[in-house]
Coordinates of C-alpha atoms and ligand atoms in Angstrom, one line a residue:
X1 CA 12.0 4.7 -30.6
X2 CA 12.3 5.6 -26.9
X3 CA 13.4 3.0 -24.7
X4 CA 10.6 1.3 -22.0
X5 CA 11.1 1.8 -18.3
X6 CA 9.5 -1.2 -16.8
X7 CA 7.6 -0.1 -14.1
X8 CA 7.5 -2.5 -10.8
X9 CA 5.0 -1.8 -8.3
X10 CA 5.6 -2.8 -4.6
X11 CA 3.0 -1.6 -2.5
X12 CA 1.6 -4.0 -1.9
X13 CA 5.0 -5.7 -0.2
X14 CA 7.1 -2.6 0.6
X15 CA 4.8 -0.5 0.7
X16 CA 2.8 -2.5 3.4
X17 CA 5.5 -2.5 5.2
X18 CA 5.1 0.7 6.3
X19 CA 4.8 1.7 9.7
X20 CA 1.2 2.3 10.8
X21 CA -0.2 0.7 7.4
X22 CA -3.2 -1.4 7.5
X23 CA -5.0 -3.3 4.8
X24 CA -7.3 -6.1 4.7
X25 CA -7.0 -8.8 1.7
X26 CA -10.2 -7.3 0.4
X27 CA -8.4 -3.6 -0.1
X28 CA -5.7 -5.2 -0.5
X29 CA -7.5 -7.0 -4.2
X30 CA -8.8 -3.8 -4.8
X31 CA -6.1 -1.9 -4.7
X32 CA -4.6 -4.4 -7.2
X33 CA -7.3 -3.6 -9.7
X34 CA -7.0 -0.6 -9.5
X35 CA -2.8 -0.8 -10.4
X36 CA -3.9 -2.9 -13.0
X37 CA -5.7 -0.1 -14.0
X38 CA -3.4 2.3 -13.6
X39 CA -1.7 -0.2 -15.9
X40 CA 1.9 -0.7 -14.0
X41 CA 4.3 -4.1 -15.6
X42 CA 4.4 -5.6 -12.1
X43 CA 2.5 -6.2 -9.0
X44 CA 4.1 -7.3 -6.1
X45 CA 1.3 -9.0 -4.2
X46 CA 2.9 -10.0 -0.9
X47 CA 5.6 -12.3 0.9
X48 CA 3.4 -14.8 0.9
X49 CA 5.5 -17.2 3.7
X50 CA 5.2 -14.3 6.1
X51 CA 1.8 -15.3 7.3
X52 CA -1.3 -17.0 6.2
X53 CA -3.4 -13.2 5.2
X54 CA 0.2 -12.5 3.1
X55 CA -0.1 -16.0 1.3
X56 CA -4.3 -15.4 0.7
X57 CA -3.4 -11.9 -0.5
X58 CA -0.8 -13.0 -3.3
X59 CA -2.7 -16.1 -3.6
X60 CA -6.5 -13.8 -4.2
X61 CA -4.6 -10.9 -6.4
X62 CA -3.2 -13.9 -8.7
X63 CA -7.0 -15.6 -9.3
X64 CA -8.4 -12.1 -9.7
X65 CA -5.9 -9.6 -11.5
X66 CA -5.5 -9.3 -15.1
X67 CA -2.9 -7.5 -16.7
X68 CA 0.4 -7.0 -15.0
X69 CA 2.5 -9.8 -13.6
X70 CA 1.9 -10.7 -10.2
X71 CA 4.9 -10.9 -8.3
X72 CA 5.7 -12.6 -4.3
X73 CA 9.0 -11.9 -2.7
X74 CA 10.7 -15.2 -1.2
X75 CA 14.2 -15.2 1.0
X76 CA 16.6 -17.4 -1.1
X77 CA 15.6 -20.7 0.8
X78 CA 13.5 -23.5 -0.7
X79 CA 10.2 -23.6 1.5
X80 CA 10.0 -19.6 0.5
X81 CA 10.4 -20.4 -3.0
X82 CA 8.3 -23.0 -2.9
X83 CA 5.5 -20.8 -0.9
X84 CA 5.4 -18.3 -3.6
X85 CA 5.1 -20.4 -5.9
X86 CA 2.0 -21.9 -4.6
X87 CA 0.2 -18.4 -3.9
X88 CA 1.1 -17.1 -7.3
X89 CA 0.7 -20.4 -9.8
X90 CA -3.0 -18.8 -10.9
X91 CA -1.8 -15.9 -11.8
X92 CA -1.4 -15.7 -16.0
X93 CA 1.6 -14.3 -15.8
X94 CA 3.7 -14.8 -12.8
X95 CA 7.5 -14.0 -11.0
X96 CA 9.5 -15.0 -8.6
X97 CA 11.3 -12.6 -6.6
X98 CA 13.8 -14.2 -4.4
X99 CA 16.4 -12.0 -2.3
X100 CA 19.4 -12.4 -0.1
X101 CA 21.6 -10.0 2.1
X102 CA 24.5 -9.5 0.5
X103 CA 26.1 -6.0 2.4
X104 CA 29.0 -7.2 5.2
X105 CA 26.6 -6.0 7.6
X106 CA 23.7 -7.9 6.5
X107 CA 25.8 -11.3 5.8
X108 CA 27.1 -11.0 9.8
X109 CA 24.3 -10.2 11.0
X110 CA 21.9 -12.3 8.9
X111 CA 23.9 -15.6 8.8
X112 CA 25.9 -15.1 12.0
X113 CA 25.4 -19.0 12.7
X114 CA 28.9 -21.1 11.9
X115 CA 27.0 -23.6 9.8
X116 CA 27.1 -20.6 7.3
X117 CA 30.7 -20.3 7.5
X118 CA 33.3 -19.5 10.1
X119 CA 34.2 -16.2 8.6
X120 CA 33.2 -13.6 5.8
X121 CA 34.9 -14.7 3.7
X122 CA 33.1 -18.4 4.0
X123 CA 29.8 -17.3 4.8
X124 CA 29.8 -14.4 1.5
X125 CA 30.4 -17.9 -0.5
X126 CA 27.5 -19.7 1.5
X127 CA 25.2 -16.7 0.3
X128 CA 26.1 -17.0 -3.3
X129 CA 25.3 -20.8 -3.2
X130 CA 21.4 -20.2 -1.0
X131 CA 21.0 -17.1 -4.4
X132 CA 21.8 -19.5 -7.2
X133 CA 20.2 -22.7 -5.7
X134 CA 17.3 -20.6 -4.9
X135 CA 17.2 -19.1 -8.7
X136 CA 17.7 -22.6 -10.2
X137 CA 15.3 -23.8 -8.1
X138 CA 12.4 -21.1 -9.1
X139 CA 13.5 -21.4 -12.5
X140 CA 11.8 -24.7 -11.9
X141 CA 8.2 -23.4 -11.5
X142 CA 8.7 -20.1 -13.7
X143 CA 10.8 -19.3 -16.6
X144 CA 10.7 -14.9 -14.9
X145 CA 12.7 -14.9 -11.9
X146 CA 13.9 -11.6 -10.1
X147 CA 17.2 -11.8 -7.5
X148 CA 17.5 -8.8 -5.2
X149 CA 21.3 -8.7 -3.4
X150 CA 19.7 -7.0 -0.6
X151 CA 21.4 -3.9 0.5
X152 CA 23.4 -3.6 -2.3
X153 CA 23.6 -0.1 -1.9
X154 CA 26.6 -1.2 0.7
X155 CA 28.0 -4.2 -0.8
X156 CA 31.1 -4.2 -1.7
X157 CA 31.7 -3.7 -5.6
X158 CA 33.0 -7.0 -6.4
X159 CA 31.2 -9.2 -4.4
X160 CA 28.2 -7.8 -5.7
X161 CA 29.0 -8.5 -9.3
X162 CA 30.2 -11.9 -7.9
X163 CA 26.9 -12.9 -6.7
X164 CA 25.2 -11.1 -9.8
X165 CA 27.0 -13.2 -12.1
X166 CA 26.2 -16.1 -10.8
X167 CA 22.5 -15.7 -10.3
X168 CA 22.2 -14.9 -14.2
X169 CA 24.3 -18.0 -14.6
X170 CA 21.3 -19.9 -12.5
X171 CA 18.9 -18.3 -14.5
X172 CA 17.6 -14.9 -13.2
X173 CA 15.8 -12.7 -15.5
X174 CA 16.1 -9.1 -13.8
X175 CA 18.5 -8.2 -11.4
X176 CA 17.4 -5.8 -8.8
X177 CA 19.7 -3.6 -7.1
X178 CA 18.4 -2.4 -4.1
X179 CA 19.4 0.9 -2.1
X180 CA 17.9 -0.9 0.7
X181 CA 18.8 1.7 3.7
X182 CA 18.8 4.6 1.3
X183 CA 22.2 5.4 1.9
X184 CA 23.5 6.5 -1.8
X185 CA 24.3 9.2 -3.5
X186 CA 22.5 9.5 -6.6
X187 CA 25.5 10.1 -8.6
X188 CA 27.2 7.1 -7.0
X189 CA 24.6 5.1 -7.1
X190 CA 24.5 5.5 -11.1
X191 CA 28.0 4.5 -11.2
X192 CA 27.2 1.8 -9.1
X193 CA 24.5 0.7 -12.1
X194 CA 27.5 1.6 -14.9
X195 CA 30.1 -0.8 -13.1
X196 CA 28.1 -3.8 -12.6
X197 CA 27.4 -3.2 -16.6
X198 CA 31.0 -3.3 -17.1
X199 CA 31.9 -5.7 -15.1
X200 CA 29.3 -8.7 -14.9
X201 CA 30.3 -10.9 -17.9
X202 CA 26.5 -11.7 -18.4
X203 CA 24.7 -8.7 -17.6
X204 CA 23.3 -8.5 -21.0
X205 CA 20.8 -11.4 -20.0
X206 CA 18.8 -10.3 -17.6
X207 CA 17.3 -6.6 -16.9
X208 CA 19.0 -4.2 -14.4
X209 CA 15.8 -3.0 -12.3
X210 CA 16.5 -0.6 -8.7
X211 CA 14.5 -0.5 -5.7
X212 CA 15.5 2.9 -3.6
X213 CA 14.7 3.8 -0.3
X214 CA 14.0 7.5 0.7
X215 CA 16.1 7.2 4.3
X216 CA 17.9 11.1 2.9
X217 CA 14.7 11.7 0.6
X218 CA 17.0 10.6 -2.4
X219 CA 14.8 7.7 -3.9
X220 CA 13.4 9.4 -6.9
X221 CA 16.4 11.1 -7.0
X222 CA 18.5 8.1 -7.0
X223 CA 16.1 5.7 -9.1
X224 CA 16.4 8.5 -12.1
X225 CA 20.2 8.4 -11.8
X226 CA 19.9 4.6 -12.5
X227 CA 17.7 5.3 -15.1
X228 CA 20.4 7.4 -16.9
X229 CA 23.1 4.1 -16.4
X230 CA 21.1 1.7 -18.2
X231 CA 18.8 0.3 -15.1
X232 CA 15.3 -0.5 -17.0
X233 CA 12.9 -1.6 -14.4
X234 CA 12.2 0.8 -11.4
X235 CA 10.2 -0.7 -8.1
X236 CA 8.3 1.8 -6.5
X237 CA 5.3 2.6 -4.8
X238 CA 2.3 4.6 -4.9
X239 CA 2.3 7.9 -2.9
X240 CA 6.1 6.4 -2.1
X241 CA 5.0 4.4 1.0
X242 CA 7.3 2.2 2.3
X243 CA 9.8 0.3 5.5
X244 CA 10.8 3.9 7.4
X245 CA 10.8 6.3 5.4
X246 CA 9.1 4.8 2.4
X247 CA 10.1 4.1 -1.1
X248 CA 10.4 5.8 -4.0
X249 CA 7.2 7.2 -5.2
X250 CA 6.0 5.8 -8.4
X251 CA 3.9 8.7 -9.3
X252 CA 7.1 11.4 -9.0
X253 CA 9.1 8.8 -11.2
X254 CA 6.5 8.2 -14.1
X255 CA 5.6 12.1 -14.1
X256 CA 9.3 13.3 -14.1
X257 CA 9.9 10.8 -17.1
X258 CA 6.7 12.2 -18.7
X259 CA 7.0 16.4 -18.0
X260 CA 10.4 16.3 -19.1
X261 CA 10.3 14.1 -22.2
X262 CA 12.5 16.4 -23.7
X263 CA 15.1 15.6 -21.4
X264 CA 14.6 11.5 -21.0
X265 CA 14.3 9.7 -24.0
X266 CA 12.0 7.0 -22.2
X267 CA 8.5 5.9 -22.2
X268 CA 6.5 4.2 -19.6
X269 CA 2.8 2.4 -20.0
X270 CA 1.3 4.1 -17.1
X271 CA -1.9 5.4 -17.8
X272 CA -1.0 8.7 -16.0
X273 CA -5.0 9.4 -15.3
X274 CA -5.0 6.8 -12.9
X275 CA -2.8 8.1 -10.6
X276 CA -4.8 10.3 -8.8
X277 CA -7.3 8.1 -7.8
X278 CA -4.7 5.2 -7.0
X279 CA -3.1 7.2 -4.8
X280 CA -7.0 8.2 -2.9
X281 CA -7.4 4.4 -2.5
X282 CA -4.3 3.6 -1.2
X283 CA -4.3 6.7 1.2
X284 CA -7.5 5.6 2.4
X285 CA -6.9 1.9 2.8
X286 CA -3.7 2.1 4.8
X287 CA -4.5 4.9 7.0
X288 CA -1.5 7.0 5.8
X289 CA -2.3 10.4 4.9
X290 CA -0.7 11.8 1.8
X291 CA 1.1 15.2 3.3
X292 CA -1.0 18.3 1.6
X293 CA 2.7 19.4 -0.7
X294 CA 3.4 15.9 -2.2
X295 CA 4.5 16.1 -5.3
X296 CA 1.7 15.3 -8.0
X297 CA -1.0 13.6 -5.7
X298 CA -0.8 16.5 -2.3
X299 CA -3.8 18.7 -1.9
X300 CA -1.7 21.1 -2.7
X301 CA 0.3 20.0 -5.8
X302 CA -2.1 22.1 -8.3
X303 CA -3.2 24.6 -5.5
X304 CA -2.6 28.7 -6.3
X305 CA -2.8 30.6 -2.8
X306 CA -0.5 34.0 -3.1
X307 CA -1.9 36.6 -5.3
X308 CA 0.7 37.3 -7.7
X309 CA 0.8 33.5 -9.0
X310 CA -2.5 33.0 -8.6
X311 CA -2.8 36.2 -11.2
X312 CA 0.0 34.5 -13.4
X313 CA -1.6 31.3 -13.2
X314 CA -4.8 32.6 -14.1
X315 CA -3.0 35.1 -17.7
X316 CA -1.5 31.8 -18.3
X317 CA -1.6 28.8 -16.6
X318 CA 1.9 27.4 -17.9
X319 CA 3.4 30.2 -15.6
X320 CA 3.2 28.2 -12.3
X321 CA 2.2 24.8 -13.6
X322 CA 4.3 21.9 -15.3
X323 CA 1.9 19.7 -15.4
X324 CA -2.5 19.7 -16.0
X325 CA -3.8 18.4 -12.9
X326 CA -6.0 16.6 -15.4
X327 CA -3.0 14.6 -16.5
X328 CA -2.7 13.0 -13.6
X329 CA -6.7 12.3 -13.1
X330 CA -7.5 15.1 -11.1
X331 CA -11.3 16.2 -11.8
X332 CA -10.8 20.1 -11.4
X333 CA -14.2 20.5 -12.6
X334 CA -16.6 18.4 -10.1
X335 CA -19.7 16.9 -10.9
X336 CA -21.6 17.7 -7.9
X337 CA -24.0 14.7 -7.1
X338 CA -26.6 15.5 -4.3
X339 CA -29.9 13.7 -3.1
X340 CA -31.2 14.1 -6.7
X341 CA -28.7 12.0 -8.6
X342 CA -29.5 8.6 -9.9
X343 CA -28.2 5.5 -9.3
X344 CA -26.4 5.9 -13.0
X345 CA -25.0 8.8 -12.1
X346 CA -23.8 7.4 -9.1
X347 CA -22.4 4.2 -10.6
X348 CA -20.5 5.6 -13.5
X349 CA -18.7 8.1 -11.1
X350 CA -17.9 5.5 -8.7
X351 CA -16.6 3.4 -11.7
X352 CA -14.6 6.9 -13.3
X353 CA -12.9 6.7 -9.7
X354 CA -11.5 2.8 -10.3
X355 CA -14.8 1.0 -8.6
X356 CA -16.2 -1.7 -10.3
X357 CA -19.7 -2.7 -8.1
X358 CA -22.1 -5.7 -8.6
X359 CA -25.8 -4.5 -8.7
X360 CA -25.9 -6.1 -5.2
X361 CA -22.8 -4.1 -3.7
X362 CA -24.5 -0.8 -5.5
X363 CA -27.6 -1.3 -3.9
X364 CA -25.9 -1.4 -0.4
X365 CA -24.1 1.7 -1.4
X366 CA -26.4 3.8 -2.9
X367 CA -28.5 3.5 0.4
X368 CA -25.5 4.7 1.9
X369 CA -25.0 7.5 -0.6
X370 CA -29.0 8.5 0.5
X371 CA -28.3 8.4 3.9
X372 CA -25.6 10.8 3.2
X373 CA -27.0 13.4 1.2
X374 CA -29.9 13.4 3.4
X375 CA -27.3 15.3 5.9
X376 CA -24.8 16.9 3.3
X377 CA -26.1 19.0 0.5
X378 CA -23.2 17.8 -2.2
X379 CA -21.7 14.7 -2.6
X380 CA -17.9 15.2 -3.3
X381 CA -15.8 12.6 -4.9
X382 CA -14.1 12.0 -1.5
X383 CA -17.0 11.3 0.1
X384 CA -17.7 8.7 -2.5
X385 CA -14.5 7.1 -1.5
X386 CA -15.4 7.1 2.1
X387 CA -18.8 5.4 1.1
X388 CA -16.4 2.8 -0.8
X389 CA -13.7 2.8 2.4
X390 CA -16.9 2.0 4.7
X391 CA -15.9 -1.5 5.8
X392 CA -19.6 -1.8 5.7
X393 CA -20.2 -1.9 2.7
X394 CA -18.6 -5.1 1.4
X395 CA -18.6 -7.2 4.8
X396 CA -21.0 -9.2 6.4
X397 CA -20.1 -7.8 9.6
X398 CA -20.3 -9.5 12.7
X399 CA -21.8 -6.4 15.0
X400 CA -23.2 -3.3 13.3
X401 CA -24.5 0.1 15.1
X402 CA -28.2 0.3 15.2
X403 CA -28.9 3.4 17.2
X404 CA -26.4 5.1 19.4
X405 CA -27.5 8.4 22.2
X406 CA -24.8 10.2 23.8
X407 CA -25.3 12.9 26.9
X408 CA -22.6 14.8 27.8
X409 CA -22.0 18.4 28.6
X410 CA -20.3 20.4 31.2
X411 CA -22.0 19.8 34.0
X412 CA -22.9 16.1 33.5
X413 CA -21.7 12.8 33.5
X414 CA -20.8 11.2 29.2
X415 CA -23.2 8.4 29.3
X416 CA -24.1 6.7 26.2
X417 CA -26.6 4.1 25.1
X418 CA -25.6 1.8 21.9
X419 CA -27.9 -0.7 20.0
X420 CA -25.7 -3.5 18.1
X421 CA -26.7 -5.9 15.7
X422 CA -25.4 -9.0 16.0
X423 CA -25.6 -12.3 13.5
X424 CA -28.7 -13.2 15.3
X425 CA -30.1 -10.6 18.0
X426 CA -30.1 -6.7 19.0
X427 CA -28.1 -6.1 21.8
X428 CA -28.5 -2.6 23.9
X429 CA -26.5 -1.1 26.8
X430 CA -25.7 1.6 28.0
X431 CA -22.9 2.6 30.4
X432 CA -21.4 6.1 32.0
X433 CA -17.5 7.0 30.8
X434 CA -14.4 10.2 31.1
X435 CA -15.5 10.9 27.8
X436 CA -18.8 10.5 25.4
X437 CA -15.7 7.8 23.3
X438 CA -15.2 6.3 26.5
X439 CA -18.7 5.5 27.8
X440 CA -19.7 4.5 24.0
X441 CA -16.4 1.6 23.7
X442 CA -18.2 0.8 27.3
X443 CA -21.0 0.3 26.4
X444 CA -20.5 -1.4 23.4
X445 CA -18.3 -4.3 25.7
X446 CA -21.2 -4.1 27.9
X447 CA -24.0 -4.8 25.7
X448 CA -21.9 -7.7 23.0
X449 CA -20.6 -9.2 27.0
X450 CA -17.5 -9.0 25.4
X451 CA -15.2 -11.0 28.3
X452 CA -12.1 -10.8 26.1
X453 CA -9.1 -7.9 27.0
X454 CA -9.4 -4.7 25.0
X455 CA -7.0 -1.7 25.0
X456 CA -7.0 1.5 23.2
X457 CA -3.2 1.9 22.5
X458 CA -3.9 5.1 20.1
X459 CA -6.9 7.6 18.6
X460 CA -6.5 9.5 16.2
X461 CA -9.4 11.9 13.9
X462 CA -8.7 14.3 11.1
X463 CA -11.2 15.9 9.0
X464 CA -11.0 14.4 5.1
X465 CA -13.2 16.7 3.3
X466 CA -13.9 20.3 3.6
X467 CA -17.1 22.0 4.8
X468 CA -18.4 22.7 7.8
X469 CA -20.6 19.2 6.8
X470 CA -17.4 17.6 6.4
X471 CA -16.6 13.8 6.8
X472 CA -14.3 13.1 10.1
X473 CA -12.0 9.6 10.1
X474 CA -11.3 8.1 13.3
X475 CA -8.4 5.3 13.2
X476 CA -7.7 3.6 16.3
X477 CA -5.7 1.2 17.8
X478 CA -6.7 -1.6 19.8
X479 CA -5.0 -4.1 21.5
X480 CA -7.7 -7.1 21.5
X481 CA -6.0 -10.1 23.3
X482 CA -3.1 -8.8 23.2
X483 CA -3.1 -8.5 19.2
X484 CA -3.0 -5.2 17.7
X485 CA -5.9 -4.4 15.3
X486 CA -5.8 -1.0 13.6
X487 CA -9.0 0.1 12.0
X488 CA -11.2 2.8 10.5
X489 CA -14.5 4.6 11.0
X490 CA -16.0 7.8 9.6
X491 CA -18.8 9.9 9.8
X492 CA -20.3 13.6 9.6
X493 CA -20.3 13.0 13.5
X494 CA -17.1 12.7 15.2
X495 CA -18.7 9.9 18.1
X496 CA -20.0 8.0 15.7
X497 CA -17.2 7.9 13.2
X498 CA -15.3 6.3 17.1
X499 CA -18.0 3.6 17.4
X500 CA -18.1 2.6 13.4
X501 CA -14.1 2.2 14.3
X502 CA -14.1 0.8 17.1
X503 CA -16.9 -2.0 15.6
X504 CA -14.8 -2.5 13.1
X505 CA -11.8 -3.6 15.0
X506 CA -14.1 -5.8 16.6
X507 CA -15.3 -7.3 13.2
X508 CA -11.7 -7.6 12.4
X509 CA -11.4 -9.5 15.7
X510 CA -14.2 -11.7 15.0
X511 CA -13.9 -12.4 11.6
X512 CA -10.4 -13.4 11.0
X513 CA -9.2 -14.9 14.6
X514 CA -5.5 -15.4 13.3
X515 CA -5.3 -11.9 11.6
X516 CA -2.2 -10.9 10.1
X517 CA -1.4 -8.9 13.2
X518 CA -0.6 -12.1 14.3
X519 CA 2.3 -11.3 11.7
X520 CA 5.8 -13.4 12.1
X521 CA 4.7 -15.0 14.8
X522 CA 4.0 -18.3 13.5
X523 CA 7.1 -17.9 11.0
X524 CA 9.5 -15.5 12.1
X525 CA 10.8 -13.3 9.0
X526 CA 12.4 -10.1 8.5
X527 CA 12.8 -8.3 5.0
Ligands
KIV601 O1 14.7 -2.9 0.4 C1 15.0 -4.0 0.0 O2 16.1 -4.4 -0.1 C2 13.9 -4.9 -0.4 C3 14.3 -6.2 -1.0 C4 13.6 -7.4 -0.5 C5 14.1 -6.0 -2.5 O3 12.7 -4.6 -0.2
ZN602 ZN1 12.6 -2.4 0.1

């Protein structure tokens, strides 16, 4: 029997942490579905006493998510514990994941106060004490409690297994060791993952997990490495998003273990079809583009270009591939959906690519979907996923276009005229601008008499599917009262796709007044 590799998924946590990422609690519950799908051990939801969205998030994915255990990450002090706890207790199966810095660096910088202790030396035993108390305190409220020595990756040997020992002796259950600044070597960090087995007397009662960061692109690399000491839980993250430069990728982890089964004598229970389209929806919700050769889930990962391998590929596939595109849920063979299709056809695709839709939601969408192959001949399956992405589609949004005209040209000044809904009226207005973008954000603040302080910080568009019909995404930034909202629009029609972003930002504004990009502020925390 080959042994399990439990497999730990943080993108929510880490993974959100990434520069540039953006997701809303809604995504953020689909997105656990859809790992629950994908059928990973552990989900960690959030940090939930980072801000009130954090806390809603774990607290939502817990009431809604069956399957894996839902995780929240907590810094070894009681109200942390205590905060997770409370977000996660309707979850069936629940942990605590409580961390403290443990690296020289971390413990001066971290704990540089004297109430922790006048030197190291003092202050490395004050840590040890916060770790257990914190363990035997969530040991309290769960029986599965995780303790990360943060940056263990540059802790010194023996105080690490110091610290270890005695968070096992408090109760943990796994002990993560994180590469926290992705500084190791794979080969020493595997020896790291041999000593602590020699040399912490209790080792055997809790699970060695690692969490690797890809600072010298060595977090797969690294996380295997562990694999082969004994470690048994990896974290990771879909499309390897994470803090800088991301995480180890949880898709190049299961497929290594799983193409090379000859090698690794493990097993994981990721259902391997899933990844594709977890790693669509996560792309999509947070705004970071998967680069095209990524490894299993790029554009390019299964793509033939030069002649001679596409030839080869073609005699035999095995000759340039490793792996079946299918194995990993690509759909080399599209079902092309057009104006024609039914709402069946529709709804069983949408549910193929991880959406579950009440009749209500399907009958907003499948107006959408008509809209849309009024103006594109086929349907694609990433168009469907920019259907699902439309922020429009499951909100009751505050302001929604109604009809939008743009003039512009060489010799003439952009004006544009914008209808919004609003809650209760139609508002129009129409205003002159550098740009057709510019005169439509004008106009838009013109006709909503919006009195409060907007500023575009960034704009970006990229095309996300092919054709010359093909769907542009705008993401913008906006500073809104001096709160940063980043947000999403898209359309066949570039304009457009600016106002539908730029509305939704406004939404975002409007809707949750104390958004997460409020973050730290009212608690100020750093992982
Ligand atoms: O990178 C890290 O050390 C972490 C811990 C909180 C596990 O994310
Ligand atoms: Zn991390």
């Amino acid at each position: 029997m080959s042994d399990k590799i439990v497999i730990f998924d943080t993108t929510l946590r880490d993974g959100e942490q990434a520069p540039g990422s953006s997701l809303e609690i809604e995504e953020k519950v689909e997105i656990a579905k859809q790992l629950s799908k994908l059928n990973v051990d552990v989900i960690e939801a959030g940090f939930p006493v980072s801000s009130k969205a954090q806390f809603e998030a774990v607290e939502r994915i817990s009431g809604s998510t069956d399957g894996p255990i839902i995780a929240a990450l907590a810094r070894s002090i009681p109200k942390d514990v205590k905060k997770a706890y409370e977000a996660l207790k309707n979850a069936n199966n629940y942990r605590i994941h409580t961390f403290a810095g443990t690296s020289d660096i971390h413990i001066m910088g971290k704990f540089s106060d004297t109430k922790y202790g006048i030197n190291l030396n003092e202050k490395r035993e004050t840590v040890i004490k916060m770790a257990a108390d914190a363990v035997t305190y969530a040991k309290t409220l769960t029986d599965d409690v995780e303790f990360s020595p943060e940056d263990a990756g540059r802790t010194d040997i023996n105080y690490l297994c110091e610290i270890i020992e005695a968070v096992i002796d408090a109760g943990a259950t796994v002990i993560n060791v994180p590469d926290t600044t992705g500084y190791t070597m794979p080969l020493e960090f595997g020896e790291k993952i041999l000593l602590i087995k020699k040399k912490v007397r209790n080792i055997r009662k809790a699970i060695i997990s690692v969490h690797c960061h890809n600072d010298l692109g060595l977090a797969v690399a690294n996380s295997l490495s562990a694999i082969s000491s004994g470690a048994r839980q990896v974290e990771c993250t879909i499309n390897g998003i994470g803090e800088r430069a991301g995480n180890a990728s949880l898709e190049e982890i299961v497929m290594s273990l799983n193409v090379r089964n000859d090698y690794w004598d493990f097993d994981t229970d990721i259902v391997t079809k899933e990844i594709y389209n977890t790693s669509k929806m996560v792309s999509k919700h947070t705004g970071m583009i998967v680069q095209a050769n990524k490894a299993i889930v790029g554009d390019n990962a299964f793509a033939h270009e030069s002649g001679i391998h596409q030839d080869g590929f073609l005699k035999n596939r095995e000759t340039y591939e490793i792996m079946t595109p299918e194995s990993v849920g690509l759909n080399k063979s599209k079902i092309i959906l057009g104006r024609h299709s039914g709402r069946h056809g529709i709804q069983s695709r949408l549910s193929e690519l991880g959406y579950e839709l009440t009749n209500k939601e399907m009958n907003k969408v499948y107006s959408k979907f008509l809209e849309l192959a009024d103006k594109k001949k086929e349907i694609f399956d990433d168009d469907l996923r920019i259907l699902m992405g439309d922020r429009n589609v499951n909100k009751n949004n505050s302001y929604e276009l109604d009809y939008l005209h743009v003039n512009n040209g060489t010799n003439t000044i952009p004006t544009a005229t914008v209808r919004i809904k609003t809650p209760d009226s139609i508002e129009q207005e129409s205003a002159t601008g550098d740009g057709p973008v510019a005169a439509c954000f004008k106009a838009i603040k013109r006709a909503l008499k919006l009195d409060y302080d907007i500023k575009l910080h960034d704009y970006k568009v990229r095309s996300i599917t092919s054709g010359k019909d093909a769907f542009g995404e705008v993401i913008i930034r906006l500073f809104i009262n001096d709160s940063l909202y980043i947000s999403k629009g898209t359309s066949t029609d570039t304009i457009k796709a600016s106002v539908k972003a730029y509305l939704d930002a406004l939404n975002q504004y409007e809707n949750d007044k104390n958004s997460r990009y409020l973050l730290f502020i009212e608690e100020s925390v750093n992982v």
